Coordinates of C-alpha atoms and ligand atoms in Angstrom, one line a residue:
M1 CA -158.0 -65.9 -62.6
P2 CA -157.7 -65.2 -66.4
D3 CA -160.8 -63.9 -68.4
D4 CA -161.3 -66.9 -70.5
V5 CA -161.5 -69.2 -67.4
A6 CA -163.9 -67.0 -65.9
A7 CA -166.1 -66.6 -69.1
S8 CA -166.9 -70.4 -69.1
S9 CA -167.8 -70.5 -65.5
P10 CA -171.3 -69.7 -64.2
V11 CA -172.0 -67.4 -61.6
L12 CA -172.3 -68.7 -58.1
Q13 CA -175.4 -68.9 -56.0
P14 CA -176.0 -65.8 -54.0
S15 CA -174.1 -66.4 -50.5
V16 CA -173.0 -65.0 -47.4
I17 CA -169.4 -66.0 -46.6
V18 CA -168.9 -65.8 -42.9
I19 CA -165.2 -65.8 -42.2
F20 CA -164.0 -66.6 -38.6
G21 CA -160.4 -65.5 -38.3
I22 CA -160.5 -62.7 -41.1
T23 CA -157.5 -60.8 -39.4
G24 CA -155.5 -63.9 -39.7
D25 CA -152.6 -64.8 -41.9
L26 CA -154.5 -67.2 -44.1
A27 CA -157.6 -65.0 -44.8
Q28 CA -155.2 -62.1 -45.6
R29 CA -152.7 -63.9 -47.8
K30 CA -155.2 -66.3 -49.7
L31 CA -158.8 -66.0 -48.8
L32 CA -159.3 -62.3 -49.3
P33 CA -157.1 -62.3 -52.5
A34 CA -159.2 -65.2 -53.9
L35 CA -162.3 -63.5 -53.2
Y36 CA -161.0 -60.5 -55.1
Y37 CA -160.2 -62.7 -58.1
L38 CA -163.5 -64.2 -58.0
M39 CA -165.3 -60.8 -57.7
K40 CA -163.0 -59.4 -60.6
A41 CA -164.0 -62.4 -62.9
N42 CA -167.8 -61.6 -62.0
L43 CA -168.3 -65.2 -60.5
L44 CA -169.9 -64.0 -57.3
H45 CA -173.5 -63.1 -57.5
E46 CA -174.1 -59.4 -56.9
K47 CA -175.9 -60.0 -53.6
T48 CA -172.9 -62.0 -52.2
L49 CA -171.8 -60.6 -48.8
I50 CA -168.7 -61.4 -46.8
V51 CA -169.0 -61.2 -43.0
G52 CA -165.7 -60.8 -41.3
I53 CA -165.6 -62.1 -37.8
T54 CA -163.2 -60.5 -35.4
R55 CA -162.8 -60.2 -31.5
R56 CA -161.3 -56.7 -32.0
D57 CA -162.3 -53.4 -33.3
V58 CA -161.1 -53.7 -37.0
T59 CA -162.6 -51.6 -39.9
A60 CA -162.7 -52.9 -43.5
E61 CA -160.3 -49.9 -44.3
E62 CA -157.9 -51.1 -41.8
L63 CA -158.1 -54.6 -42.8
F64 CA -157.5 -53.9 -46.5
S65 CA -154.8 -51.4 -45.8
K66 CA -152.5 -54.4 -44.8
I67 CA -153.6 -56.6 -47.6
D68 CA -152.0 -57.0 -51.2
L69 CA -155.2 -58.1 -52.9
D70 CA -153.8 -59.1 -56.3
G71 CA -151.0 -60.8 -54.7
D72 CA -148.4 -58.9 -56.6
P73 CA -146.4 -56.2 -55.0
N74 CA -145.5 -54.5 -58.4
T75 CA -149.0 -53.9 -59.6
D76 CA -151.9 -52.0 -58.0
S77 CA -155.1 -54.0 -57.5
D78 CA -158.2 -52.9 -59.6
P79 CA -159.8 -49.9 -57.7
E80 CA -163.1 -50.7 -59.0
V81 CA -163.0 -54.3 -57.8
V82 CA -161.6 -53.2 -54.6
G83 CA -164.6 -50.9 -54.2
R84 CA -166.9 -53.7 -54.7
I85 CA -165.2 -56.1 -52.3
K86 CA -165.1 -53.5 -49.6
G87 CA -168.9 -52.8 -50.2
A88 CA -169.6 -56.5 -50.0
L89 CA -167.6 -56.9 -46.7
R90 CA -169.2 -56.3 -43.2
M91 CA -166.9 -56.6 -40.2
Y92 CA -168.7 -58.1 -37.2
K93 CA -167.3 -58.0 -33.9
M94 CA -168.1 -60.9 -31.4
S95 CA -166.6 -63.3 -29.0
M96 CA -166.1 -66.7 -30.7
T97 CA -166.7 -68.7 -27.4
E98 CA -169.7 -66.7 -26.1
G99 CA -173.0 -68.6 -26.8
T100 CA -175.2 -65.5 -26.8
D101 CA -173.0 -63.8 -29.4
Y102 CA -174.0 -66.5 -31.8
D103 CA -177.7 -65.7 -31.2
K104 CA -177.0 -62.1 -32.2
L105 CA -175.1 -63.4 -35.2
L106 CA -177.9 -65.3 -36.4
Q107 CA -180.1 -62.2 -36.3
Y108 CA -177.6 -60.3 -38.0
L109 CA -177.5 -62.8 -41.1
N110 CA -181.3 -62.8 -41.0
H111 CA -181.1 -59.0 -41.1
L112 CA -178.7 -59.1 -44.0
E113 CA -181.1 -61.5 -45.9
E114 CA -183.9 -59.0 -45.3
E115 CA -181.7 -56.2 -46.6
Q116 CA -180.5 -58.2 -49.7
G117 CA -184.3 -59.2 -50.2
M118 CA -183.4 -62.9 -50.5
C119 CA -182.2 -66.1 -49.0
L120 CA -178.5 -66.7 -49.1
N121 CA -176.3 -69.8 -48.9
R122 CA -174.4 -69.3 -45.6
L123 CA -170.6 -70.5 -46.0
Y124 CA -169.0 -70.5 -42.6
Y125 CA -165.3 -70.4 -43.2
L126 CA -163.3 -71.4 -40.1
S127 CA -159.8 -70.1 -40.6
I128 CA -158.9 -70.3 -36.8
P129 CA -156.7 -72.1 -34.5
P130 CA -157.4 -75.7 -34.1
Q131 CA -158.3 -75.4 -30.5
V132 CA -161.1 -73.2 -31.0
L133 CA -162.6 -75.1 -33.9
G134 CA -164.6 -77.3 -31.6
P135 CA -166.3 -74.4 -29.5
I136 CA -167.2 -72.5 -32.6
V137 CA -168.7 -75.6 -34.4
R138 CA -170.7 -76.4 -31.2
N139 CA -172.0 -72.8 -30.9
L140 CA -172.9 -72.5 -34.5
G141 CA -174.9 -75.7 -34.1
E142 CA -176.4 -74.9 -30.6
H143 CA -177.6 -71.5 -32.0
G144 CA -179.3 -72.6 -35.0
L145 CA -176.7 -71.3 -37.4
N146 CA -176.4 -74.8 -39.0
A147 CA -179.9 -74.6 -40.4
T148 CA -180.8 -73.1 -43.8
C149 CA -181.7 -69.4 -43.9
Q150 CA -184.8 -68.0 -42.4
H151 CA -186.9 -68.9 -45.6
A152 CA -185.3 -72.3 -45.8
A153 CA -184.5 -72.0 -49.4
A154 CA -180.7 -72.2 -49.1
S155 CA -178.1 -74.3 -47.2
S156 CA -175.6 -73.7 -44.6
R157 CA -172.1 -75.0 -45.1
L158 CA -169.0 -75.3 -43.0
L159 CA -165.5 -74.8 -44.6
V160 CA -162.8 -76.1 -42.2
E161 CA -159.2 -75.7 -42.5
K162 CA -156.7 -78.4 -41.5
P163 CA -155.3 -79.7 -39.3
F164 CA -158.4 -81.8 -38.5
G165 CA -157.2 -82.8 -34.9
Y166 CA -153.6 -83.5 -33.7
D167 CA -153.8 -87.2 -33.6
L168 CA -156.2 -90.1 -34.2
T169 CA -158.2 -89.7 -30.9
S170 CA -158.7 -85.9 -31.3
A171 CA -159.7 -86.3 -34.9
K172 CA -162.3 -88.9 -33.9
Q173 CA -163.7 -86.4 -31.3
L174 CA -163.6 -83.5 -33.7
I175 CA -165.4 -85.5 -36.3
E176 CA -168.0 -86.7 -33.9
E177 CA -168.7 -83.3 -32.5
T178 CA -169.0 -81.6 -35.9
G179 CA -171.1 -84.4 -37.1
R180 CA -173.7 -83.8 -34.2
Y181 CA -174.4 -80.4 -35.7
F182 CA -173.5 -80.5 -39.4
G183 CA -174.1 -83.5 -42.0
E184 CA -171.1 -84.7 -43.9
D185 CA -172.8 -83.0 -46.9
Q186 CA -172.5 -79.7 -45.2
I187 CA -168.9 -80.1 -44.2
F188 CA -165.9 -79.2 -46.5
R189 CA -162.7 -80.1 -45.1
I190 CA -160.1 -78.0 -47.1
D191 CA -157.0 -79.6 -48.3
H192 CA -155.7 -77.0 -50.7
Y193 CA -153.1 -79.3 -52.3
L194 CA -156.2 -81.1 -53.9
A195 CA -157.3 -77.8 -55.4
K196 CA -154.1 -77.2 -57.0
E197 CA -154.6 -77.3 -60.9
T198 CA -151.7 -79.6 -61.5
T199 CA -152.9 -82.2 -58.7
Q200 CA -156.3 -82.3 -60.6
N201 CA -154.2 -83.3 -63.7
I202 CA -152.6 -86.4 -62.1
L203 CA -155.5 -88.7 -62.6
T204 CA -156.4 -87.4 -66.0
F205 CA -152.7 -87.8 -67.0
R206 CA -152.5 -91.4 -65.7
T207 CA -155.8 -92.7 -67.2
H208 CA -155.8 -90.8 -70.5
N209 CA -152.4 -91.8 -71.6
P210 CA -152.3 -95.4 -72.5
I211 CA -148.5 -95.5 -72.5
F212 CA -148.6 -94.6 -68.6
D213 CA -151.8 -96.1 -67.8
K214 CA -150.6 -99.7 -68.8
I215 CA -147.4 -99.5 -66.7
W216 CA -148.7 -97.8 -63.5
D217 CA -147.8 -100.6 -61.3
S218 CA -145.1 -102.5 -59.3
Q219 CA -144.0 -104.4 -62.4
H220 CA -142.7 -101.1 -64.0
I221 CA -142.3 -98.6 -61.2
S222 CA -139.7 -99.1 -58.5
Q223 CA -140.2 -96.0 -56.4
V224 CA -142.3 -93.0 -56.0
E225 CA -141.1 -89.8 -54.2
I226 CA -143.5 -87.0 -53.1
T227 CA -141.7 -84.1 -52.0
A228 CA -143.0 -80.6 -50.6
S229 CA -139.8 -78.5 -50.0
E230 CA -140.3 -74.9 -48.8
Q231 CA -137.9 -72.1 -48.7
I232 CA -139.9 -70.3 -46.0
G233 CA -139.6 -71.0 -42.3
I234 CA -142.7 -71.1 -39.8
E235 CA -143.1 -67.3 -40.5
G236 CA -144.0 -66.3 -37.0
R237 CA -146.4 -69.2 -36.3
A238 CA -144.5 -70.4 -33.4
V239 CA -147.4 -71.5 -31.1
F240 CA -149.0 -73.3 -34.1
Y241 CA -145.8 -75.0 -35.3
E242 CA -144.8 -76.2 -31.7
Q243 CA -148.1 -77.9 -31.4
T244 CA -147.8 -79.2 -35.2
G245 CA -144.6 -79.9 -36.7
A246 CA -143.8 -80.9 -40.3
L247 CA -145.5 -84.4 -40.1
R248 CA -148.8 -83.0 -38.8
D249 CA -148.8 -79.9 -40.7
V250 CA -148.0 -81.4 -44.3
V251 CA -147.5 -85.1 -44.3
Q252 CA -150.6 -86.4 -42.6
N253 CA -152.7 -84.2 -45.0
H254 CA -151.4 -82.7 -48.2
L255 CA -148.7 -85.5 -49.0
L256 CA -151.0 -88.6 -48.0
Q257 CA -153.8 -86.9 -50.2
L258 CA -151.2 -86.6 -53.1
L259 CA -150.0 -90.2 -52.6
A260 CA -153.6 -91.4 -52.7
V261 CA -154.3 -89.6 -55.9
V262 CA -151.1 -91.0 -57.5
A263 CA -151.7 -94.6 -56.2
M264 CA -155.6 -95.3 -56.1
E265 CA -157.4 -97.2 -58.7
P266 CA -159.0 -95.1 -61.4
P267 CA -162.6 -94.3 -60.2
A268 CA -165.6 -96.0 -61.8
A269 CA -166.8 -92.4 -62.8
M270 CA -165.3 -89.0 -62.5
D271 CA -167.5 -87.9 -59.6
S272 CA -167.1 -87.0 -56.1
D273 CA -168.6 -90.5 -54.5
A274 CA -166.5 -92.7 -56.9
T275 CA -163.3 -90.7 -56.3
H276 CA -163.6 -90.8 -52.7
A277 CA -164.3 -94.5 -52.6
V278 CA -161.1 -95.4 -54.4
K279 CA -159.1 -93.1 -52.4
Q280 CA -160.4 -94.3 -49.3
T281 CA -159.6 -97.9 -50.2
L282 CA -156.1 -96.9 -51.1
L283 CA -155.5 -94.9 -47.8
E284 CA -156.6 -98.0 -45.8
Q285 CA -154.0 -100.1 -47.8
I286 CA -151.2 -98.0 -46.7
M287 CA -149.5 -99.8 -44.1
P288 CA -148.9 -97.9 -40.7
I289 CA -145.4 -97.8 -39.7
Q290 CA -145.0 -100.1 -36.7
P291 CA -143.2 -98.8 -33.6
N292 CA -140.1 -101.0 -34.3
E293 CA -139.8 -99.6 -37.8
I294 CA -139.7 -95.9 -37.0
G295 CA -136.0 -95.4 -36.9
E296 CA -135.6 -97.0 -40.1
R297 CA -138.7 -95.6 -42.0
A298 CA -139.2 -92.2 -40.5
K299 CA -136.7 -89.4 -40.4
R300 CA -136.8 -86.0 -38.8
A301 CA -134.8 -82.8 -38.8
Q302 CA -135.0 -79.4 -37.6
Y303 CA -133.5 -76.2 -39.0
E304 CA -130.9 -74.1 -37.0
G305 CA -132.5 -71.2 -35.4
Y306 CA -135.9 -72.8 -35.1
K307 CA -135.5 -73.0 -31.2
T308 CA -134.7 -69.3 -30.9
E309 CA -137.7 -68.5 -33.1
V310 CA -140.2 -70.4 -31.1
G311 CA -138.3 -69.3 -27.7
K312 CA -137.9 -72.9 -26.6
D313 CA -134.2 -74.1 -26.1
D314 CA -135.3 -77.8 -25.8
S315 CA -137.9 -78.0 -28.6
F316 CA -137.6 -81.1 -30.6
V317 CA -140.4 -80.4 -33.1
E318 CA -139.4 -81.4 -36.4
T319 CA -139.5 -78.9 -39.4
Y320 CA -138.4 -81.7 -41.9
A321 CA -140.2 -85.1 -42.0
S322 CA -139.8 -88.1 -44.2
L323 CA -141.8 -91.3 -44.3
N324 CA -141.0 -94.6 -46.4
L325 CA -144.6 -96.1 -46.8
S326 CA -145.7 -99.3 -48.5
I327 CA -149.0 -100.1 -49.9
D328 CA -150.7 -103.4 -49.1
N329 CA -152.1 -104.3 -52.6
P330 CA -151.0 -106.2 -55.7
R331 CA -150.6 -103.1 -57.7
W332 CA -148.1 -101.6 -55.4
K333 CA -146.3 -104.5 -53.8
N334 CA -142.9 -103.8 -52.7
V335 CA -142.8 -100.2 -54.1
P336 CA -141.5 -97.8 -51.6
F337 CA -143.5 -94.5 -51.6
I338 CA -141.2 -91.8 -49.9
V339 CA -143.1 -88.7 -48.7
R340 CA -141.1 -86.0 -47.4
T341 CA -141.3 -82.2 -46.4
G342 CA -139.2 -79.5 -45.0
K343 CA -139.2 -75.9 -44.3
S344 CA -136.0 -73.4 -44.8
L345 CA -134.8 -75.6 -47.4
A346 CA -133.0 -74.4 -50.6
E347 CA -135.9 -74.4 -52.9
K348 CA -139.8 -74.2 -53.1
R349 CA -140.7 -77.2 -54.8
T350 CA -143.6 -79.7 -54.7
D351 CA -143.4 -82.6 -57.0
I352 CA -144.0 -86.3 -57.6
R353 CA -141.1 -88.3 -58.9
V354 CA -142.0 -91.7 -60.4
I355 CA -139.2 -94.0 -61.2
F356 CA -139.7 -96.6 -64.0
G357 CA -137.2 -99.5 -63.9
D358 CA -134.2 -100.0 -61.7
A359 CA -133.0 -96.7 -60.3
K360 CA -129.5 -97.8 -60.0
A361 CA -129.5 -99.1 -63.7
D362 CA -131.0 -97.6 -67.0
H363 CA -134.3 -96.1 -66.0
N364 CA -137.0 -93.6 -66.8
E365 CA -138.6 -91.0 -64.7
L366 CA -141.8 -89.1 -64.7
N367 CA -141.7 -85.8 -62.8
L368 CA -145.3 -84.2 -62.0
R369 CA -144.4 -80.8 -60.9
I370 CA -147.3 -79.5 -58.8
Q371 CA -145.5 -76.1 -58.1
P372 CA -143.7 -73.8 -59.2
N373 CA -143.1 -74.2 -63.1
E374 CA -146.3 -76.5 -63.2
G375 CA -146.0 -79.3 -65.6
I376 CA -144.7 -82.8 -66.2
D377 CA -141.4 -84.0 -67.6
V378 CA -140.3 -87.4 -68.8
V379 CA -136.7 -88.3 -68.3
L380 CA -135.4 -90.6 -71.0
N381 CA -132.1 -92.2 -72.2
A382 CA -130.6 -91.3 -75.6
K383 CA -127.6 -91.8 -77.7
K384 CA -125.3 -88.8 -77.6
P385 CA -124.5 -87.8 -81.1
G386 CA -121.2 -88.8 -82.3
F387 CA -119.2 -91.9 -83.2
D388 CA -119.2 -93.4 -79.7
E389 CA -122.2 -95.3 -78.2
T390 CA -122.5 -93.0 -75.1
L391 CA -125.6 -92.6 -73.4
Q392 CA -127.2 -89.3 -72.3
T393 CA -130.2 -88.6 -69.9
V394 CA -132.5 -86.1 -72.0
V395 CA -135.8 -84.5 -70.7
M396 CA -139.0 -84.2 -72.5
D397 CA -140.8 -81.2 -70.8
F398 CA -144.4 -80.1 -70.7
R399 CA -145.0 -76.9 -69.0
Y400 CA -148.4 -75.4 -68.4
E401 CA -147.1 -72.0 -69.2
D402 CA -146.1 -72.8 -72.7
N403 CA -149.0 -75.1 -73.7
F404 CA -152.0 -73.2 -72.2
K405 CA -150.7 -69.7 -72.9
N406 CA -153.9 -68.0 -72.7
N407 CA -155.6 -70.4 -70.3
G408 CA -154.1 -69.8 -66.8
H409 CA -155.6 -71.5 -63.9
P410 CA -157.5 -70.3 -60.8
D411 CA -155.7 -70.2 -57.6
A412 CA -156.3 -73.3 -55.1
Y413 CA -158.3 -71.0 -52.9
E414 CA -160.5 -69.7 -55.5
R415 CA -161.4 -73.4 -56.6
V416 CA -162.0 -74.2 -52.9
L417 CA -164.6 -71.5 -52.4
V418 CA -166.2 -72.1 -55.9
D419 CA -166.6 -75.8 -55.1
A420 CA -168.0 -75.4 -51.8
A421 CA -170.5 -72.9 -53.0
K422 CA -171.7 -75.3 -55.6
G423 CA -171.7 -78.2 -53.0
D424 CA -169.1 -80.3 -54.9
H425 CA -167.1 -82.4 -52.4
T426 CA -164.6 -84.1 -54.8
L427 CA -161.6 -81.9 -53.7
F428 CA -162.3 -81.9 -50.1
A429 CA -161.2 -84.6 -47.6
T430 CA -163.9 -86.8 -46.1
S431 CA -164.1 -87.7 -42.3
D432 CA -163.1 -91.2 -43.2
E433 CA -160.0 -90.1 -45.3
V434 CA -158.9 -87.9 -42.3
L435 CA -159.1 -90.9 -39.9
A436 CA -157.2 -93.2 -42.4
S437 CA -154.5 -90.7 -42.7
W438 CA -154.1 -90.3 -38.9
R439 CA -154.0 -94.0 -38.5
I440 CA -151.1 -94.2 -41.1
V441 CA -148.9 -91.7 -39.1
E442 CA -150.1 -92.3 -35.5
S443 CA -147.3 -94.5 -34.2
V444 CA -144.8 -91.9 -35.5
V445 CA -146.6 -88.8 -34.2
K446 CA -146.6 -90.6 -30.7
A447 CA -143.1 -91.7 -30.8
W448 CA -141.9 -88.2 -31.8
E449 CA -143.8 -86.6 -29.1
V450 CA -141.7 -88.3 -26.5
N451 CA -138.2 -87.2 -27.1
G452 CA -135.8 -85.9 -29.8
D453 CA -134.2 -89.4 -30.6
G454 CA -132.7 -89.2 -34.1
L455 CA -133.7 -85.4 -34.8
I456 CA -130.8 -83.8 -36.6
T457 CA -130.2 -80.1 -37.2
Y458 CA -129.6 -78.5 -40.6
K459 CA -128.7 -75.1 -41.8
P460 CA -131.5 -73.0 -43.4
G461 CA -131.0 -73.0 -47.2
T462 CA -129.8 -76.6 -47.2
L463 CA -130.4 -78.7 -50.3
L464 CA -132.8 -81.4 -49.8
T465 CA -130.3 -83.9 -51.0
D466 CA -127.5 -82.6 -48.8
L467 CA -129.9 -83.0 -45.7
E468 CA -131.0 -86.5 -46.8
A469 CA -127.3 -87.7 -47.5
T470 CA -127.1 -87.1 -43.7
T471 CA -130.4 -88.5 -42.4
I472 CA -131.1 -91.4 -44.8
Ligands
BG6_501 C1 -150.1 -75.2 -45.2 C2 -149.0 -75.5 -44.1 O1 -151.2 -76.2 -45.1 O2 -149.4 -75.4 -46.4 C3 -147.9 -74.5 -44.3 O3 -149.7 -75.1 -42.9 C4 -147.2 -74.5 -45.6 O4 -147.0 -74.6 -43.3 C5 -148.3 -74.4 -46.6 O5 -146.2 -73.5 -45.7 C6 -147.7 -74.7 -48.0 O6 -148.7 -74.5 -49.0 P1 -148.3 -74.0 -50.5 O7 -149.6 -73.9 -51.3 O8 -147.6 -72.7 -50.3 O9 -147.2 -75.1 -51.1

């Protein structure tokens, strides 16, 4: 995070951030670097502590020796900040399923507060496989870790990583179970795509630019395409990915949330409740794909080599998924919303392409680039200089990098931690949104579980357009 962003932000309440899964991939790649940057920007209160829960004997030294804290292999992290983060970290060994260990954890947190001489907000960050989520939440609840600190002056909050369940039924169960121990105001369901800076700009852009605000509907827009293409494959997450696949991993959450932000009505106020209200309405208006439409409106593919990677010759788990969705409201009547994602493709690119006018005739496009090269471009038609009346497509390009030069932006995970510590739910998914999103994809999830009908294979590094020329 750049210094000028930091300067304008207040220091967070003193907290203890308890990370379940500290030795896991996400904690090491995203969470600890995010804490490093927050610490570097002096946004964490000096009494803040990090408790790293692990089942093994891992020391803080061992943990940090494997992490590139500043996320840049070409630079060394600031030793003074590294010293501070190491000083704040306490590794804590326990079994995540053994009830008595949670009693001891509670005592340990009480002891840390005594040591710090103050009550700390408790943030439990669950960066763990989905199957242990239920047992951990239950144990936290049953052993009193969901309550405020011993002096009752601070709050306990749960930060949960997706996926929230693996289908509609399991999501309902998980929500019910979590709700038994933690109030909705204590739960922060992370969807880091919502915390990306450019995602937050979508609504602002729509509502503060009258030229677009006035034409944000089916009379002017013929199609919307939301794409998350990745170059990386499954990166060793074989067990996780075999249970998940592209539809559950990215479409059900990240892409449906982006769709909702693009298509929802502007909220009555720019606050969490008003935003979630319009988003919920929109998600409920997306028409679930009917079983008889699946062949036509849901496409899937798998990259070559995936089966060997997961050690399963007959795996038909998709690494690419695409849905053609419709929204049942007057604003979006007959406008197809294509959402698609794939791994091992030619490029890393997340963007939202809004097509104005007939895509097959003269038309304009608005391209909201979420990452990389964050920005927005508008594709227009212009007369090519010369004696002939020749039309040429030209691009007006707004790039964050050029326009906000000294004003870089916090990483999504820094934002997630800051907002959860402040208790701001705007950029997190509510339980109703999670359920509405599962409802949209449920028939496809169920159909794709049964067999590999229609699954095609693509070579790693394939261009998305080439892949789709085969599938669609
Ligand atoms: C995660 C998925 O939620 O998002 C990963 O589990 C995916 O499979 C990642 O690679 C993409 O995130 P980003 O921020 O790199 O686009």
